[in-house]
Protein backbone atom coordinates (compact mmCIF):
# COMPACT_ATOMS: atom_id res chain seq x y z
CA UNK A 1 0.00 0.00 0.00
CA UNK A 2 2.74 2.47 0.88
CA UNK A 3 4.41 1.85 -2.47
CA UNK A 4 1.21 2.57 -4.39
CA UNK A 5 0.45 5.71 -2.42
CA UNK A 6 4.01 6.95 -2.72
CA UNK A 7 4.24 6.31 -6.48
CA UNK A 8 0.85 7.88 -7.08
CA UNK A 9 1.65 11.03 -5.15
CA UNK A 10 5.08 11.35 -6.70
CA UNK A 11 3.69 10.76 -10.18
CA UNK A 12 1.00 13.38 -9.89
CA UNK A 13 3.06 15.99 -8.08
CA UNK A 14 6.26 15.16 -9.95
CA UNK A 15 4.77 16.37 -13.21
CA UNK A 16 4.27 19.79 -11.70
CA UNK A 17 6.87 20.01 -8.99
CA UNK A 18 10.46 18.94 -9.32
CA UNK A 19 10.96 18.05 -5.67
CA UNK A 20 8.18 15.81 -4.39
CA UNK A 21 8.67 13.91 -1.15
CA UNK A 22 9.87 10.34 -1.18
CA UNK A 23 9.34 9.60 2.47
CA UNK A 24 7.00 6.66 3.01
CA UNK A 25 4.03 6.95 5.34
CA UNK A 26 1.33 4.52 6.28
CA UNK A 27 -2.39 4.66 6.88
CA UNK A 28 -2.90 4.14 10.58
CA UNK A 29 -5.42 1.66 11.92
CA UNK A 30 -7.79 4.31 13.27
CA UNK A 31 -7.98 5.97 9.84
CA UNK A 32 -8.76 2.60 8.24
CA UNK A 33 -11.43 1.90 10.85
CA UNK A 34 -12.92 5.36 10.25
CA UNK A 35 -13.12 4.71 6.51
CA UNK A 36 -14.89 1.41 7.11
CA UNK A 37 -17.56 3.14 9.23
CA UNK A 38 -19.01 4.89 6.18
CA UNK A 39 -22.57 3.78 5.47
CA UNK A 40 -21.76 2.78 1.90
CA UNK A 41 -18.69 0.69 2.77
CA UNK A 42 -18.95 -2.88 3.99
CA UNK A 43 -16.64 -3.49 6.94
CA UNK A 44 -15.59 -6.83 5.46
CA UNK A 45 -14.31 -5.22 2.24
CA UNK A 46 -10.54 -5.56 1.89
CA UNK A 47 -8.48 -2.41 2.27
CA UNK A 48 -5.66 -1.01 0.15
CA UNK A 49 -3.18 -3.33 1.82
CA UNK A 50 -5.01 -6.25 0.17
CA UNK A 51 -4.89 -5.12 -3.49
CA UNK A 52 -4.22 -7.82 -6.03
CA UNK A 53 -0.90 -7.74 -7.90
CA UNK A 54 -2.33 -6.63 -11.28
CA UNK A 55 -3.99 -3.58 -9.67
CA UNK A 56 -0.81 -2.79 -7.75
CA UNK A 57 1.22 -3.04 -10.97
CA UNK A 58 -1.11 -0.68 -12.84
CA UNK A 59 -1.17 1.88 -10.03
CA UNK A 60 2.64 1.78 -9.91
CA UNK A 61 2.65 3.14 -13.47
CA UNK A 62 1.21 6.45 -12.34
CA UNK A 63 3.57 9.26 -13.19
CA UNK A 64 5.45 7.20 -15.76
CA UNK A 65 5.64 8.83 -19.17
CA UNK A 66 6.66 5.53 -20.77
CA UNK A 67 3.89 3.29 -19.49
CA UNK A 68 0.17 3.70 -20.01
CA UNK A 69 -2.20 2.64 -17.24
CA UNK A 70 -4.63 -0.11 -18.21
CA UNK A 71 -7.69 1.13 -16.32
CA UNK A 72 -9.53 -2.09 -17.18
CA UNK A 73 -7.23 -3.90 -14.72
CA UNK A 74 -8.12 -1.54 -11.88
CA UNK A 75 -11.27 -2.01 -9.82
CA UNK A 76 -11.17 -0.71 -6.29
CA UNK A 77 -13.92 -1.52 -3.86
CA UNK A 78 -15.46 1.42 -1.97
CA UNK A 79 -13.23 0.97 1.06
CA UNK A 80 -10.04 0.86 -1.03
CA UNK A 81 -11.02 3.93 -3.02
CA UNK A 82 -11.95 5.94 0.07
CA UNK A 83 -8.76 4.87 1.86
CA UNK A 84 -6.77 5.93 -1.17
CA UNK A 85 -8.41 9.38 -1.36
CA UNK A 86 -8.02 9.94 2.37
CA UNK A 87 -4.34 8.95 2.21
CA UNK A 88 -3.38 11.56 -0.39
CA UNK A 89 -2.55 14.09 2.32
CA UNK A 90 -0.11 11.76 4.07
CA UNK A 91 2.79 12.51 1.74
CA UNK A 92 5.25 14.79 3.46
CA UNK A 93 6.78 17.68 1.54
CA UNK A 94 10.54 17.80 1.21
CA UNK A 95 10.67 21.58 1.35
CA UNK A 96 8.57 24.51 2.43
CA UNK A 97 8.30 25.56 -1.22
CA UNK A 98 6.45 22.42 -2.35
CA UNK A 99 2.76 22.33 -3.19
CA UNK A 100 1.19 19.91 -0.73
CA UNK A 101 -2.18 18.32 -0.16
CA UNK A 102 -3.42 19.54 3.22
CA UNK A 103 -6.44 17.25 3.34
CA UNK A 104 -8.32 14.88 1.08
CA UNK A 105 -11.69 13.32 1.76
CA UNK A 106 -15.02 12.11 0.43
CA UNK A 107 -17.75 14.08 2.19
CA UNK A 108 -20.29 11.87 0.37
CA UNK A 109 -20.29 9.06 -2.19
CA UNK A 110 -20.08 11.39 -5.20
CA UNK A 111 -17.80 14.17 -3.96
CA UNK A 112 -14.03 14.24 -3.59
CA UNK A 113 -12.60 17.26 -1.77
CA UNK A 114 -8.91 18.10 -1.89
CA UNK A 115 -7.38 21.06 -0.07
CA UNK A 116 -3.92 22.18 -1.11
CA UNK A 117 -1.25 24.56 0.12
CA UNK A 118 0.83 26.25 -2.55
CA UNK A 119 3.41 28.51 -0.89
CA UNK A 120 4.39 30.00 -4.28
CA UNK A 121 3.55 33.72 -4.29
CA UNK A 122 4.80 34.42 -7.81
CA UNK A 123 2.73 34.82 -10.96
CA UNK A 124 3.33 31.07 -11.54
CA UNK A 125 1.07 30.15 -8.59
CA UNK A 126 -2.13 30.05 -10.66
CA UNK A 127 -0.43 28.06 -13.41
CA UNK A 128 0.93 25.54 -10.90
CA UNK A 129 -2.49 25.27 -9.24
CA UNK A 130 -4.07 24.78 -12.67
CA UNK A 131 -1.74 21.97 -13.72
CA UNK A 132 -2.07 20.31 -10.34
CA UNK A 133 -5.86 20.56 -10.59
CA UNK A 134 -5.93 19.00 -14.06
CA UNK A 135 -3.71 16.12 -12.95
CA UNK A 136 -5.58 15.46 -9.69
CA UNK A 137 -9.00 15.78 -11.31
CA UNK A 138 -8.13 13.50 -14.20
CA UNK A 139 -6.51 10.80 -12.09
CA UNK A 140 -9.04 10.92 -9.21
CA UNK A 141 -11.98 10.89 -11.64
CA UNK A 142 -10.62 7.95 -13.63
CA UNK A 143 -9.87 6.04 -10.42
CA UNK A 144 -13.42 6.79 -9.18
CA UNK A 145 -14.86 5.47 -12.44
CA UNK A 146 -12.75 2.32 -11.90
CA UNK A 147 -14.18 1.80 -8.43
CA UNK A 148 -17.35 0.33 -6.99
CA UNK A 149 -18.62 3.88 -6.38
CA UNK A 150 -19.20 4.31 -10.09
CA UNK A 151 -22.53 3.33 -11.61
CA UNK A 152 -21.05 3.71 -15.09
CA UNK A 153 -22.74 7.00 -15.88
CA UNK A 154 -22.52 9.39 -12.92
CA UNK A 155 -19.37 11.49 -12.62
CA UNK A 156 -18.11 12.56 -9.19
CA UNK A 157 -17.77 16.20 -8.23
CA UNK A 158 -14.12 16.95 -7.61
CA UNK A 159 -13.63 20.04 -5.48
CA UNK A 160 -10.14 21.45 -5.11
CA UNK A 161 -9.58 24.37 -2.73
CA UNK A 162 -6.60 26.20 -1.37
CA UNK A 163 -5.92 26.22 2.36
CA UNK A 164 -7.69 29.58 2.75
CA UNK A 165 -10.96 28.12 1.43
CA UNK A 166 -10.82 29.61 -2.07
CA UNK A 167 -12.22 27.21 -4.66
CA UNK A 168 -9.65 26.49 -7.36
CA UNK A 169 -11.81 23.99 -9.24
CA UNK A 170 -15.20 22.34 -8.85
CA UNK A 171 -15.80 19.99 -11.75
CA UNK A 172 -18.46 17.37 -12.48
CA UNK A 173 -16.77 15.99 -15.60
CA UNK A 174 -13.29 15.64 -17.05
CA UNK A 175 -11.54 19.00 -17.49
CA UNK A 176 -11.06 19.74 -21.17
CA UNK A 177 -8.18 21.87 -22.33
CA UNK A 178 -9.14 24.76 -24.56
CA UNK A 179 -7.26 25.01 -27.82
CA UNK A 180 -5.89 28.42 -28.70
CA UNK A 181 -4.86 29.46 -32.16
mmCIF file of C-alpha atoms in Angstrom:
data_model
loop_
_atom_site.group_PDB
_atom_site.id
_atom_site.type_symbol
_atom_site.label_atom_id
_atom_site.label_comp_id
_atom_site.label_asym_id
_atom_site.label_seq_id
_atom_site.Cartn_x
_atom_site.Cartn_y
_atom_site.Cartn_z
ATOM 1 C CA UNK A 1 0.000 0.000 0.000
ATOM 2 C CA UNK A 2 2.743 2.469 0.881
ATOM 3 C CA UNK A 3 4.410 1.853 -2.467
ATOM 4 C CA UNK A 4 1.207 2.575 -4.395
ATOM 5 C CA UNK A 5 0.447 5.712 -2.415
ATOM 6 C CA UNK A 6 4.010 6.948 -2.725
ATOM 7 C CA UNK A 7 4.241 6.310 -6.476
ATOM 8 C CA UNK A 8 0.848 7.883 -7.083
ATOM 9 C CA UNK A 9 1.647 11.031 -5.154
ATOM 10 C CA UNK A 10 5.085 11.353 -6.703
ATOM 11 C CA UNK A 11 3.693 10.759 -10.183
ATOM 12 C CA UNK A 12 1.003 13.384 -9.895
ATOM 13 C CA UNK A 13 3.059 15.989 -8.078
ATOM 14 C CA UNK A 14 6.263 15.159 -9.947
ATOM 15 C CA UNK A 15 4.770 16.368 -13.208
ATOM 16 C CA UNK A 16 4.266 19.795 -11.695
ATOM 17 C CA UNK A 17 6.868 20.015 -8.993
ATOM 18 C CA UNK A 18 10.460 18.938 -9.317
ATOM 19 C CA UNK A 19 10.960 18.048 -5.669
ATOM 20 C CA UNK A 20 8.177 15.807 -4.390
ATOM 21 C CA UNK A 21 8.671 13.910 -1.149
ATOM 22 C CA UNK A 22 9.872 10.335 -1.178
ATOM 23 C CA UNK A 23 9.340 9.602 2.471
ATOM 24 C CA UNK A 24 6.999 6.658 3.012
ATOM 25 C CA UNK A 25 4.033 6.946 5.335
ATOM 26 C CA UNK A 26 1.331 4.522 6.284
ATOM 27 C CA UNK A 27 -2.385 4.665 6.879
ATOM 28 C CA UNK A 28 -2.898 4.138 10.575
ATOM 29 C CA UNK A 29 -5.425 1.660 11.918
ATOM 30 C CA UNK A 30 -7.795 4.306 13.269
ATOM 31 C CA UNK A 31 -7.979 5.969 9.837
ATOM 32 C CA UNK A 32 -8.758 2.602 8.236
ATOM 33 C CA UNK A 33 -11.432 1.902 10.848
ATOM 34 C CA UNK A 34 -12.918 5.362 10.253
ATOM 35 C CA UNK A 35 -13.117 4.710 6.508
ATOM 36 C CA UNK A 36 -14.894 1.412 7.112
ATOM 37 C CA UNK A 37 -17.557 3.138 9.234
ATOM 38 C CA UNK A 38 -19.009 4.890 6.182
ATOM 39 C CA UNK A 39 -22.574 3.777 5.472
ATOM 40 C CA UNK A 40 -21.762 2.776 1.903
ATOM 41 C CA UNK A 41 -18.693 0.687 2.767
ATOM 42 C CA UNK A 42 -18.953 -2.877 3.988
ATOM 43 C CA UNK A 43 -16.641 -3.494 6.940
ATOM 44 C CA UNK A 44 -15.587 -6.832 5.457
ATOM 45 C CA UNK A 45 -14.311 -5.216 2.237
ATOM 46 C CA UNK A 46 -10.538 -5.562 1.888
ATOM 47 C CA UNK A 47 -8.485 -2.406 2.265
ATOM 48 C CA UNK A 48 -5.663 -1.009 0.153
ATOM 49 C CA UNK A 49 -3.185 -3.333 1.818
ATOM 50 C CA UNK A 50 -5.009 -6.252 0.170
ATOM 51 C CA UNK A 51 -4.895 -5.121 -3.485
ATOM 52 C CA UNK A 52 -4.218 -7.821 -6.035
ATOM 53 C CA UNK A 53 -0.895 -7.737 -7.904
ATOM 54 C CA UNK A 54 -2.327 -6.629 -11.280
ATOM 55 C CA UNK A 55 -3.987 -3.584 -9.670
ATOM 56 C CA UNK A 56 -0.806 -2.787 -7.749
ATOM 57 C CA UNK A 57 1.222 -3.044 -10.970
ATOM 58 C CA UNK A 58 -1.108 -0.679 -12.839
ATOM 59 C CA UNK A 59 -1.167 1.881 -10.033
ATOM 60 C CA UNK A 60 2.635 1.775 -9.907
ATOM 61 C CA UNK A 61 2.646 3.143 -13.470
ATOM 62 C CA UNK A 62 1.207 6.454 -12.336
ATOM 63 C CA UNK A 63 3.573 9.256 -13.195
ATOM 64 C CA UNK A 64 5.454 7.203 -15.762
ATOM 65 C CA UNK A 65 5.640 8.828 -19.172
ATOM 66 C CA UNK A 66 6.663 5.531 -20.770
ATOM 67 C CA UNK A 67 3.892 3.289 -19.490
ATOM 68 C CA UNK A 68 0.168 3.704 -20.015
ATOM 69 C CA UNK A 69 -2.196 2.643 -17.244
ATOM 70 C CA UNK A 70 -4.631 -0.114 -18.213
ATOM 71 C CA UNK A 71 -7.691 1.127 -16.322
ATOM 72 C CA UNK A 72 -9.534 -2.094 -17.185
ATOM 73 C CA UNK A 73 -7.226 -3.896 -14.723
ATOM 74 C CA UNK A 74 -8.125 -1.539 -11.884
ATOM 75 C CA UNK A 75 -11.267 -2.015 -9.818
ATOM 76 C CA UNK A 76 -11.166 -0.709 -6.294
ATOM 77 C CA UNK A 77 -13.920 -1.521 -3.857
ATOM 78 C CA UNK A 78 -15.457 1.416 -1.965
ATOM 79 C CA UNK A 79 -13.227 0.973 1.057
ATOM 80 C CA UNK A 80 -10.037 0.855 -1.035
ATOM 81 C CA UNK A 81 -11.019 3.932 -3.018
ATOM 82 C CA UNK A 82 -11.949 5.942 0.070
ATOM 83 C CA UNK A 83 -8.758 4.873 1.864
ATOM 84 C CA UNK A 84 -6.766 5.934 -1.171
ATOM 85 C CA UNK A 85 -8.410 9.383 -1.365
ATOM 86 C CA UNK A 86 -8.022 9.943 2.365
ATOM 87 C CA UNK A 87 -4.341 8.952 2.213
ATOM 88 C CA UNK A 88 -3.382 11.557 -0.394
ATOM 89 C CA UNK A 89 -2.550 14.093 2.318
ATOM 90 C CA UNK A 90 -0.112 11.756 4.068
ATOM 91 C CA UNK A 91 2.789 12.510 1.741
ATOM 92 C CA UNK A 92 5.246 14.792 3.460
ATOM 93 C CA UNK A 93 6.782 17.679 1.540
ATOM 94 C CA UNK A 94 10.544 17.795 1.212
ATOM 95 C CA UNK A 95 10.671 21.579 1.351
ATOM 96 C CA UNK A 96 8.565 24.508 2.432
ATOM 97 C CA UNK A 97 8.299 25.562 -1.219
ATOM 98 C CA UNK A 98 6.453 22.421 -2.347
ATOM 99 C CA UNK A 99 2.758 22.332 -3.192
ATOM 100 C CA UNK A 100 1.192 19.905 -0.733
ATOM 101 C CA UNK A 101 -2.181 18.316 -0.160
ATOM 102 C CA UNK A 102 -3.423 19.542 3.219
ATOM 103 C CA UNK A 103 -6.442 17.246 3.335
ATOM 104 C CA UNK A 104 -8.323 14.877 1.077
ATOM 105 C CA UNK A 105 -11.694 13.321 1.763
ATOM 106 C CA UNK A 106 -15.018 12.106 0.430
ATOM 107 C CA UNK A 107 -17.754 14.082 2.185
ATOM 108 C CA UNK A 108 -20.295 11.875 0.371
ATOM 109 C CA UNK A 109 -20.289 9.059 -2.186
ATOM 110 C CA UNK A 110 -20.085 11.389 -5.205
ATOM 111 C CA UNK A 111 -17.798 14.172 -3.956
ATOM 112 C CA UNK A 112 -14.031 14.236 -3.593
ATOM 113 C CA UNK A 113 -12.601 17.256 -1.773
ATOM 114 C CA UNK A 114 -8.910 18.100 -1.889
ATOM 115 C CA UNK A 115 -7.384 21.063 -0.067
ATOM 116 C CA UNK A 116 -3.916 22.181 -1.113
ATOM 117 C CA UNK A 117 -1.254 24.556 0.117
ATOM 118 C CA UNK A 118 0.829 26.247 -2.549
ATOM 119 C CA UNK A 119 3.415 28.513 -0.895
ATOM 120 C CA UNK A 120 4.390 29.999 -4.277
ATOM 121 C CA UNK A 121 3.546 33.718 -4.293
ATOM 122 C CA UNK A 122 4.805 34.424 -7.810
ATOM 123 C CA UNK A 123 2.731 34.816 -10.960
ATOM 124 C CA UNK A 124 3.327 31.072 -11.542
ATOM 125 C CA UNK A 125 1.069 30.152 -8.590
ATOM 126 C CA UNK A 126 -2.131 30.049 -10.664
ATOM 127 C CA UNK A 127 -0.429 28.055 -13.412
ATOM 128 C CA UNK A 128 0.933 25.545 -10.900
ATOM 129 C CA UNK A 129 -2.491 25.265 -9.240
ATOM 130 C CA UNK A 130 -4.074 24.782 -12.667
ATOM 131 C CA UNK A 131 -1.735 21.972 -13.724
ATOM 132 C CA UNK A 132 -2.070 20.307 -10.338
ATOM 133 C CA UNK A 133 -5.863 20.557 -10.593
ATOM 134 C CA UNK A 134 -5.927 19.003 -14.062
ATOM 135 C CA UNK A 135 -3.711 16.117 -12.950
ATOM 136 C CA UNK A 136 -5.584 15.459 -9.688
ATOM 137 C CA UNK A 137 -9.002 15.781 -11.307
ATOM 138 C CA UNK A 138 -8.125 13.495 -14.202
ATOM 139 C CA UNK A 139 -6.508 10.797 -12.091
ATOM 140 C CA UNK A 140 -9.045 10.923 -9.209
ATOM 141 C CA UNK A 141 -11.981 10.893 -11.638
ATOM 142 C CA UNK A 142 -10.622 7.950 -13.635
ATOM 143 C CA UNK A 143 -9.870 6.043 -10.420
ATOM 144 C CA UNK A 144 -13.417 6.791 -9.175
ATOM 145 C CA UNK A 145 -14.861 5.470 -12.442
ATOM 146 C CA UNK A 146 -12.751 2.322 -11.904
ATOM 147 C CA UNK A 147 -14.181 1.804 -8.434
ATOM 148 C CA UNK A 148 -17.353 0.333 -6.991
ATOM 149 C CA UNK A 149 -18.625 3.880 -6.375
ATOM 150 C CA UNK A 150 -19.203 4.311 -10.091
ATOM 151 C CA UNK A 151 -22.525 3.333 -11.605
ATOM 152 C CA UNK A 152 -21.049 3.714 -15.090
ATOM 153 C CA UNK A 153 -22.741 7.002 -15.882
ATOM 154 C CA UNK A 154 -22.517 9.392 -12.919
ATOM 155 C CA UNK A 155 -19.369 11.485 -12.622
ATOM 156 C CA UNK A 156 -18.107 12.557 -9.189
ATOM 157 C CA UNK A 157 -17.769 16.200 -8.230
ATOM 158 C CA UNK A 158 -14.118 16.952 -7.610
ATOM 159 C CA UNK A 159 -13.634 20.036 -5.483
ATOM 160 C CA UNK A 160 -10.136 21.454 -5.115
ATOM 161 C CA UNK A 161 -9.581 24.372 -2.729
ATOM 162 C CA UNK A 162 -6.597 26.200 -1.372
ATOM 163 C CA UNK A 163 -5.922 26.221 2.358
ATOM 164 C CA UNK A 164 -7.690 29.579 2.748
ATOM 165 C CA UNK A 165 -10.959 28.118 1.434
ATOM 166 C CA UNK A 166 -10.822 29.606 -2.072
ATOM 167 C CA UNK A 167 -12.223 27.209 -4.660
ATOM 168 C CA UNK A 168 -9.653 26.487 -7.356
ATOM 169 C CA UNK A 169 -11.806 23.993 -9.237
ATOM 170 C CA UNK A 170 -15.196 22.343 -8.849
ATOM 171 C CA UNK A 171 -15.800 19.990 -11.748
ATOM 172 C CA UNK A 172 -18.458 17.371 -12.477
ATOM 173 C CA UNK A 173 -16.768 15.994 -15.597
ATOM 174 C CA UNK A 174 -13.289 15.644 -17.049
ATOM 175 C CA UNK A 175 -11.540 19.001 -17.491
ATOM 176 C CA UNK A 176 -11.064 19.744 -21.169
ATOM 177 C CA UNK A 177 -8.181 21.871 -22.330
ATOM 178 C CA UNK A 178 -9.142 24.761 -24.560
ATOM 179 C CA UNK A 179 -7.261 25.010 -27.817
ATOM 180 C CA UNK A 180 -5.889 28.419 -28.702
ATOM 181 C CA UNK A 181 -4.864 29.462 -32.156
#
